[in-house]
């Protein structure tokens, strides 16, 4: 396998983490209604379509973060 192939596969595995990290920042700075998938994508360095490969909607992405202990401690999102 080429180095480029290894890099691509590693990046693909890391994408969900990068998307969640970008979303966490956006949701901590703005209300749910103000957050746009385009802004999350830009911050994560991916396209909006890439986000939708991993998350069906902004609500699903938000719910994923809500279940994260890191998110609750960082931005105070509670049930």
N, CA, C and O atoms as a MOPAC input file, in Angstrom:
PM7 MOZYME 1SCF
protein

 N      0.84400 1    -1.18100 1     0.00000 1
 C      0.00000 1     0.00000 1     0.00000 1
 C      0.89100 1     1.24500 1     0.00000 1
 O      1.92600 1     1.27800 1     0.66600 1
 N      0.49100 1     2.23400 1    -0.72900 1
 C      1.27100 1     3.46100 1    -0.82600 1
 C      1.05200 1     4.32600 1     0.40500 1
 O      0.08000 1     4.15500 1     1.14100 1
 N      1.95600 1     5.24200 1     0.60800 1
 C      1.82400 1     6.18000 1     1.71700 1
 C      0.57100 1     7.02400 1     1.55800 1
 O     -0.12200 1     7.30800 1     2.53500 1
 N      0.28200 1     7.42400 1     0.33300 1
 C     -0.92500 1     8.21800 1     0.07800 1
 C     -2.17300 1     7.43300 1     0.45600 1
 O     -3.11300 1     7.99600 1     1.01600 1
 N     -2.19000 1     6.14400 1     0.15600 1
 C     -3.33200 1     5.30500 1     0.50500 1
 C     -3.51700 1     5.19700 1     2.00100 1
 O     -4.64500 1     5.23300 1     2.49200 1
 N     -2.41100 1     5.06400 1     2.74000 1
 C     -2.48000 1     4.99200 1     4.19900 1
 C     -2.97900 1     6.31100 1     4.77600 1
 O     -3.80300 1     6.33000 1     5.68900 1
 N     -2.47100 1     7.40400 1     4.23300 1
 C     -2.88700 1     8.72700 1     4.70600 1
 C     -4.37100 1     8.94100 1     4.46400 1
 O     -5.07700 1     9.43600 1     5.34200 1
 N     -4.84800 1     8.57800 1     3.29100 1
 C     -6.26000 1     8.74600 1     2.96000 1
 C     -7.13300 1     7.93100 1     3.90900 1
 O     -8.14200 1     8.43300 1     4.40400 1
 N     -6.76000 1     6.68900 1     4.16600 1
 C     -7.55200 1     5.83200 1     5.05600 1
 C     -7.55800 1     6.36400 1     6.48600 1
 O     -8.59100 1     6.34700 1     7.15500 1
 N     -6.41500 1     6.83200 1     6.94700 1
 C     -6.34300 1     7.39400 1     8.29800 1
 C     -7.22200 1     8.63800 1     8.39100 1
 O     -7.95700 1     8.81700 1     9.36200 1
 N     -7.14100 1     9.47900 1     7.38900 1
 C     -7.95900 1    10.70800 1     7.38100 1
 C     -9.44000 1    10.35600 1     7.38600 1
 O    -10.23100 1    10.99300 1     8.08100 1
 N     -9.81500 1     9.34300 1     6.61300 1
 C    -11.21700 1     8.93500 1     6.56200 1
 C    -11.69600 1     8.45400 1     7.93300 1
 O    -12.82300 1     8.74400 1     8.33300 1
 N    -10.85300 1     7.72900 1     8.64300 1
 C    -11.21400 1     7.25400 1     9.98400 1
 C    -11.33700 1     8.40900 1    10.97200 1
 O    -12.13800 1     8.34600 1    11.90500 1
 N    -10.55400 1     9.45600 1    10.77300 1
 C    -10.53800 1    10.59300 1    11.69400 1
 C    -11.64700 1    11.60400 1    11.41400 1
 O    -11.93600 1    12.45100 1    12.25900 1
 N    -12.26900 1    11.52700 1    10.24300 1
 C    -13.26900 1    12.53000 1     9.86300 1
 C    -14.40100 1    12.69500 1    10.87100 1
 O    -14.72200 1    13.83000 1    11.22500 1
 N    -15.02000 1    11.61900 1    11.34900 1
 C    -16.10800 1    11.82400 1    12.31400 1
 C    -15.65100 1    12.60400 1    13.54700 1
 O    -16.39600 1    13.43900 1    14.05900 1
 N    -14.44100 1    12.34000 1    14.02400 1
 C    -13.91100 1    13.08200 1    15.17200 1
 C    -13.72100 1    14.55200 1    14.82800 1
 O    -14.02700 1    15.42700 1    15.63800 1
 N    -13.21800 1    14.82100 1    13.63600 1
 C    -13.01100 1    16.20600 1    13.20500 1
 C    -14.34000 1    16.93800 1    13.06900 1
 O    -14.45200 1    18.10800 1    13.43600 1
 N    -15.33000 1    16.25500 1    12.54800 1
 C    -16.66000 1    16.85200 1    12.39100 1
 C    -17.25900 1    17.14400 1    13.76100 1
 O    -17.78800 1    18.23200 1    13.98900 1
 N    -17.17900 1    16.17900 1    14.67100 1
 C    -17.72600 1    16.39100 1    16.01900 1
 C    -17.00300 1    17.52800 1    16.73900 1
 O    -17.64000 1    18.32200 1    17.43200 1
 N    -15.69900 1    17.61400 1    16.58500 1
 C    -14.94100 1    18.69000 1    17.22400 1
 C    -15.37000 1    20.05300 1    16.68300 1
 O    -15.54200 1    21.00500 1    17.44400 1
 N    -15.53800 1    20.13800 1    15.37800 1
 C    -15.98100 1    21.39500 1    14.76700 1
 C    -17.40000 1    21.73900 1    15.21000 1
 O    -17.70100 1    22.89600 1    15.50400 1
 N    -18.25800 1    20.74200 1    15.25600 1
 C    -19.64300 1    20.96900 1    15.67900 1
 C    -19.69700 1    21.40700 1    17.13300 1
 O    -20.49000 1    22.28000 1    17.48700 1
 N    -18.87300 1    20.82000 1    17.97200 1
 C    -18.83700 1    21.19300 1    19.38200 1
 C    -18.51300 1    22.67000 1    19.54000 1
 O    -19.13000 1    23.36500 1    20.34700 1
 N    -17.55500 1    23.14400 1    18.77700 1
 C    -17.20200 1    24.56300 1    18.83000 1
 C    -18.37200 1    25.41900 1    18.35500 1
 O    -18.73100 1    26.40100 1    19.00500 1
 N    -18.96200 1    25.04800 1    17.22800 1
 C    -20.08500 1    25.83200 1    16.69500 1
 C    -21.25700 1    25.87400 1    17.67900 1
 O    -21.82000 1    26.94000 1    17.92800 1
 N    -21.62300 1    24.71700 1    18.23900 1
 C    -22.75700 1    24.67400 1    19.16800 1
 C    -22.44400 1    25.38100 1    20.48200 1
 O    -23.36200 1    25.84100 1    21.16200 1
 N    -21.18000 1    25.47600 1    20.84900 1
 C    -20.83200 1    26.18400 1    22.08200 1
 C    -20.83300 1    27.69500 1    21.87500 1
 O    -20.96500 1    28.45400 1    22.83500 1
 N    -20.68700 1    28.13200 1    20.63400 1
 C    -20.66000 1    29.56000 1    20.32800 1
 C    -22.00900 1    30.11700 1    19.88400 1
 O    -22.25000 1    31.32100 1    19.97600 1
 N    -22.88800 1    29.23700 1    19.40300 1
 C    -24.15700 1    29.68900 1    18.82600 1
 C    -25.30000 1    28.81300 1    19.31500 1
 O    -25.08700 1    27.71200 1    19.82300 1
 N    -26.50900 1    29.31900 1    19.15400 1
 C    -27.68200 1    28.50300 1    19.46400 1
 C    -27.87800 1    27.46400 1    18.36400 1
 O    -27.30800 1    27.57700 1    17.27900 1
 N    -28.68700 1    26.46100 1    18.65600 1
 C    -28.93700 1    25.39900 1    17.68200 1
 C    -29.41000 1    25.97800 1    16.35200 1
 O    -28.94700 1    25.56100 1    15.29000 1
 N    -30.32300 1    26.92600 1    16.40900 1
 C    -30.87400 1    27.51700 1    15.19200 1
 C    -29.86800 1    28.31900 1    14.38300 1
 O    -30.00700 1    28.45100 1    13.16700 1
 N    -28.86100 1    28.85300 1    15.05100 1
 C    -27.85000 1    29.65700 1    14.36400 1
 C    -26.75100 1    28.81800 1    13.71500 1
 O    -26.06900 1    29.27900 1    12.80000 1
 N    -26.58400 1    27.59600 1    14.18800 1
 C    -25.53100 1    26.73300 1    13.65000 1
 C    -25.92600 1    26.25000 1    12.26300 1
 O    -27.05100 1    25.79700 1    12.05600 1
 N    -25.01100 1    26.34400 1    11.32500 1
 C    -25.23200 1    25.89200 1     9.95000 1
 C    -24.23800 1    24.77900 1     9.63300 1
 O    -23.07300 1    24.83500 1    10.02500 1
 N    -24.71500 1    23.78600 1     8.92600 1
 C    -23.85100 1    22.67000 1     8.54800 1
 C    -22.67400 1    23.15600 1     7.70300 1
 O    -21.58700 1    22.58200 1     7.76700 1
 N    -22.88400 1    24.20500 1     6.91500 1
 C    -21.80800 1    24.75700 1     6.09600 1
 C    -20.65700 1    25.25200 1     6.96800 1
 O    -19.48800 1    25.07600 1     6.62400 1
 N    -20.99500 1    25.87300 1     8.10000 1
 C    -19.96600 1    26.39300 1     8.99800 1
 C    -19.21200 1    25.26600 1     9.69200 1
 O    -17.99700 1    25.34100 1     9.87600 1
 N    -19.93500 1    24.22700 1    10.07500 1
 C    -19.28800 1    23.06000 1    10.67700 1
 C    -18.33700 1    22.43400 1     9.66400 1
 O    -17.20300 1    22.08600 1     9.99300 1
 N    -18.81100 1    22.29500 1     8.43100 1
 C    -17.98700 1    21.70500 1     7.37400 1
 C    -16.71900 1    22.52100 1     7.14900 1
 O    -15.62500 1    21.96500 1     7.05100 1
 N    -16.86800 1    23.82500 1     7.06900 1
 C    -15.71000 1    24.69200 1     6.84100 1
 C    -14.70500 1    24.54800 1     7.97700 1
 O    -13.50200 1    24.43400 1     7.74200 1
 N    -15.19900 1    24.55400 1     9.19400 1
 C    -14.32000 1    24.43500 1    10.36000 1
 C    -13.61500 1    23.07700 1    10.38900 1
 O    -12.45900 1    22.98200 1    10.80100 1
 N    -14.31700 1    22.02800 1     9.94900 1
 C    -13.75300 1    20.67300 1     9.95000 1
 C    -12.87600 1    20.40000 1     8.73300 1
 O    -12.15100 1    19.40600 1     8.69800 1
 N    -12.94200 1    21.27900 1     7.73800 1
 C    -12.14700 1    21.08100 1     6.52800 1
 C    -12.71200 1    20.01600 1     5.60400 1
 O    -11.97400 1    19.32700 1     4.90100 1
 N    -14.04100 1    19.89400 1     5.61700 1
 C    -14.72000 1    18.92500 1     4.75300 1
 C    -15.85500 1    19.64200 1     4.03400 1
 O    -16.12100 1    20.81400 1     4.30000 1
 N    -16.51900 1    18.94700 1     3.13000 1
 C    -17.69000 1    19.52200 1     2.47800 1
 C    -18.93100 1    19.20800 1     3.30800 1
 O    -18.92300 1    18.30300 1     4.14200 1
 N    -19.98100 1    19.96000 1     3.06700 1
 C    -21.24300 1    19.70500 1     3.75800 1
 C    -21.73700 1    18.29700 1     3.45000 1
 O    -22.27100 1    17.61900 1     4.32800 1
 N    -21.56500 1    17.85900 1     2.22000 1
 C    -21.97300 1    16.51300 1     1.83500 1
 C    -21.25600 1    15.43400 1     2.63000 1
 O    -21.83800 1    14.39400 1     2.94100 1
 N    -19.99800 1    15.67900 1     2.95700 1
 C    -19.24700 1    14.71100 1     3.76000 1
 C    -19.87300 1    14.55200 1     5.13600 1
 O    -19.94700 1    13.44100 1     5.66000 1
 N    -20.31900 1    15.64500 1     5.72100 1
 C    -20.97200 1    15.54900 1     7.03300 1
 C    -22.18700 1    14.64500 1     6.94100 1
 O    -22.42500 1    13.82400 1     7.82700 1
 N    -22.95800 1    14.79400 1     5.86600 1
 C    -24.17700 1    13.99400 1     5.71500 1
 C    -23.88700 1    12.51800 1     5.43400 1
 O    -24.79500 1    11.69200 1     5.52300 1
 N    -22.65800 1    12.17500 1     5.10200 1
 C    -22.29400 1    10.76000 1     5.00000 1
 C    -22.26000 1    10.11200 1     6.38200 1
 O    -22.48200 1     8.90900 1     6.52200 1
 N    -21.98300 1    10.91900 1     7.39000 1
 C    -21.84400 1    10.41500 1     8.75700 1
 C    -23.06100 1    10.71900 1     9.63500 1
 O    -23.37200 1     9.95200 1    10.54600 1
 N    -23.73600 1    11.81200 1     9.37200 1
 C    -24.87200 1    12.25300 1    10.19000 1
 C    -26.01600 1    12.66700 1     9.27000 1
 O    -25.81800 1    13.44300 1     8.33600 1
 N    -27.20300 1    12.15000 1     9.53500 1
 C    -28.35600 1    12.40300 1     8.66900 1
 C    -28.86700 1    13.83700 1     8.76700 1
 O    -29.48300 1    14.34500 1     7.83000 1
 N    -28.61200 1    14.48800 1     9.90000 1
 C    -29.13900 1    15.83700 1    10.09400 1
 C    -28.33000 1    16.56900 1    11.15900 1
 O    -27.51900 1    15.97200 1    11.86700 1
 N    -28.56500 1    17.85000 1    11.25500 1
 C    -27.93400 1    18.65200 1    12.29500 1
 C    -28.38600 1    18.15900 1    13.66300 1
 O    -27.59700 1    18.12700 1    14.60700 1
 N    -29.64600 1    17.77800 1    13.76800 1
 C    -30.17200 1    17.27400 1    15.03800 1
 C    -29.46300 1    15.98500 1    15.45800 1
 O    -29.15700 1    15.80100 1    16.63600 1
 N    -29.20600 1    15.10300 1    14.50700 1
 C    -28.50300 1    13.85800 1    14.83700 1
 C    -27.08100 1    14.14700 1    15.31100 1
 O    -26.60400 1    13.53300 1    16.26600 1
 N    -26.41500 1    15.06700 1    14.65400 1
 C    -25.06800 1    15.45000 1    15.06000 1
 C    -25.09800 1    16.05700 1    16.46000 1
 O    -24.25600 1    15.73500 1    17.29800 1
 N    -26.05800 1    16.92500 1    16.71000 1
 C    -26.20700 1    17.54200 1    18.02900 1
 C    -26.47700 1    16.48400 1    19.09300 1
 O    -25.88400 1    16.52000 1    20.17200 1
 N    -27.37000 1    15.54300 1    18.79300 1
 C    -27.68000 1    14.47200 1    19.74400 1
 C    -26.45200 1    13.62000 1    20.03900 1
 O    -26.26400 1    13.16700 1    21.16800 1
 N    -25.62300 1    13.40200 1    19.03500 1
 C    -24.37700 1    12.66200 1    19.24700 1
 C    -23.49200 1    13.41000 1    20.23600 1
 O    -22.87700 1    12.80400 1    21.11300 1
 N    -23.43300 1    14.71400 1    20.09000 1
 C    -22.63300 1    15.52200 1    21.01100 1
 C    -23.23900 1    15.54600 1    22.40800 1
 O    -22.51700 1    15.51900 1    23.40400 1
 N    -24.54700 1    15.59500 1    22.47800 1
 C    -25.21300 1    15.61200 1    23.78800 1
 C    -24.88700 1    14.37300 1    24.59300 1
 O    -24.79000 1    14.42600 1    25.81900 1
 N    -24.71900 1    13.26100 1    23.90400 1
 C    -24.38900 1    12.02000 1    24.58700 1
 C    -22.92800 1    11.93000 1    24.98600 1
 O    -22.51900 1    10.99400 1    25.67300 1
 N    -22.15400 1    12.89600 1    24.55900 1
 C    -20.71900 1    12.89600 1    24.82900 1
 C    -20.42800 1    13.58000 1    26.15300 1
 O    -20.86100 1    14.70900 1    26.38500 1
 N    -19.70100 1    12.90200 1    27.01000 1
 C    -19.31600 1    13.47000 1    28.29600 1
 C    -18.49200 1    14.73600 1    28.10400 1
 O    -18.62500 1    15.68600 1    28.87500 1
 N    -17.65100 1    14.75500 1    27.09100 1
 C    -16.82400 1    15.92400 1    26.80300 1
 C    -17.68500 1    17.13800 1    26.51200 1
 O    -17.40300 1    18.24000 1    26.98300 1
 N    -18.73100 1    16.93000 1    25.73400 1
 C    -19.61400 1    18.03600 1    25.36900 1
 C    -20.31200 1    18.58800 1    26.59600 1
 O    -20.36300 1    19.80300 1    26.78300 1
 N    -20.85000 1    17.72000 1    27.43300 1
 C    -21.57800 1    18.17000 1    28.60900 1
 C    -20.68800 1    18.98000 1    29.53200 1
 O    -21.13700 1    19.97700 1    30.09700 1
 N    -19.45600 1    18.58100 1    29.69500 1
 C    -18.56700 1    19.30800 1    30.58700 1
 C    -18.06000 1    20.59700 1    29.95300 1
 O    -17.78800 1    21.57200 1    30.65300 1
 N    -17.93400 1    20.60300 1    28.63700 1
 C    -17.36200 1    21.77300 1    27.97400 1
 C    -18.37700 1    22.89100 1    27.76900 1
 O    -18.06500 1    24.05900 1    27.99800 1
 N    -19.57400 1    22.54800 1    27.34600 1
 C    -20.53700 1    23.60500 1    27.04000 1
 C    -21.77600 1    23.54200 1    27.91500 1
 O    -22.68900 1    24.34900 1    27.73700 1
 N    -21.83200 1    22.62200 1    28.83900 1
 C    -22.94200 1    22.57800 1    29.77100 1
 C    -24.25600 1    22.14100 1    29.17400 1
 O    -25.31100 1    22.56200 1    29.64700 1
 N    -24.22700 1    21.31000 1    28.15100 1
 C    -25.46900 1    20.80700 1    27.57300 1
 C    -26.01600 1    19.74100 1    28.49800 1
 O    -25.32900 1    18.77000 1    28.81300 1
 N    -27.24400 1    19.92100 1    28.92900 1
 C    -27.85600 1    18.96300 1    29.85300 1
 C    -29.11500 1    18.39000 1    29.24000 1
 O    -29.69400 1    18.97100 1    28.32200 1
 N    -29.53700 1    17.23800 1    29.75800 1
 C    -30.77300 1    16.61300 1    29.27400 1
 C    -31.99500 1    17.39000 1    29.68700 1
 O    -33.11500 1    16.99900 1    29.36100 1

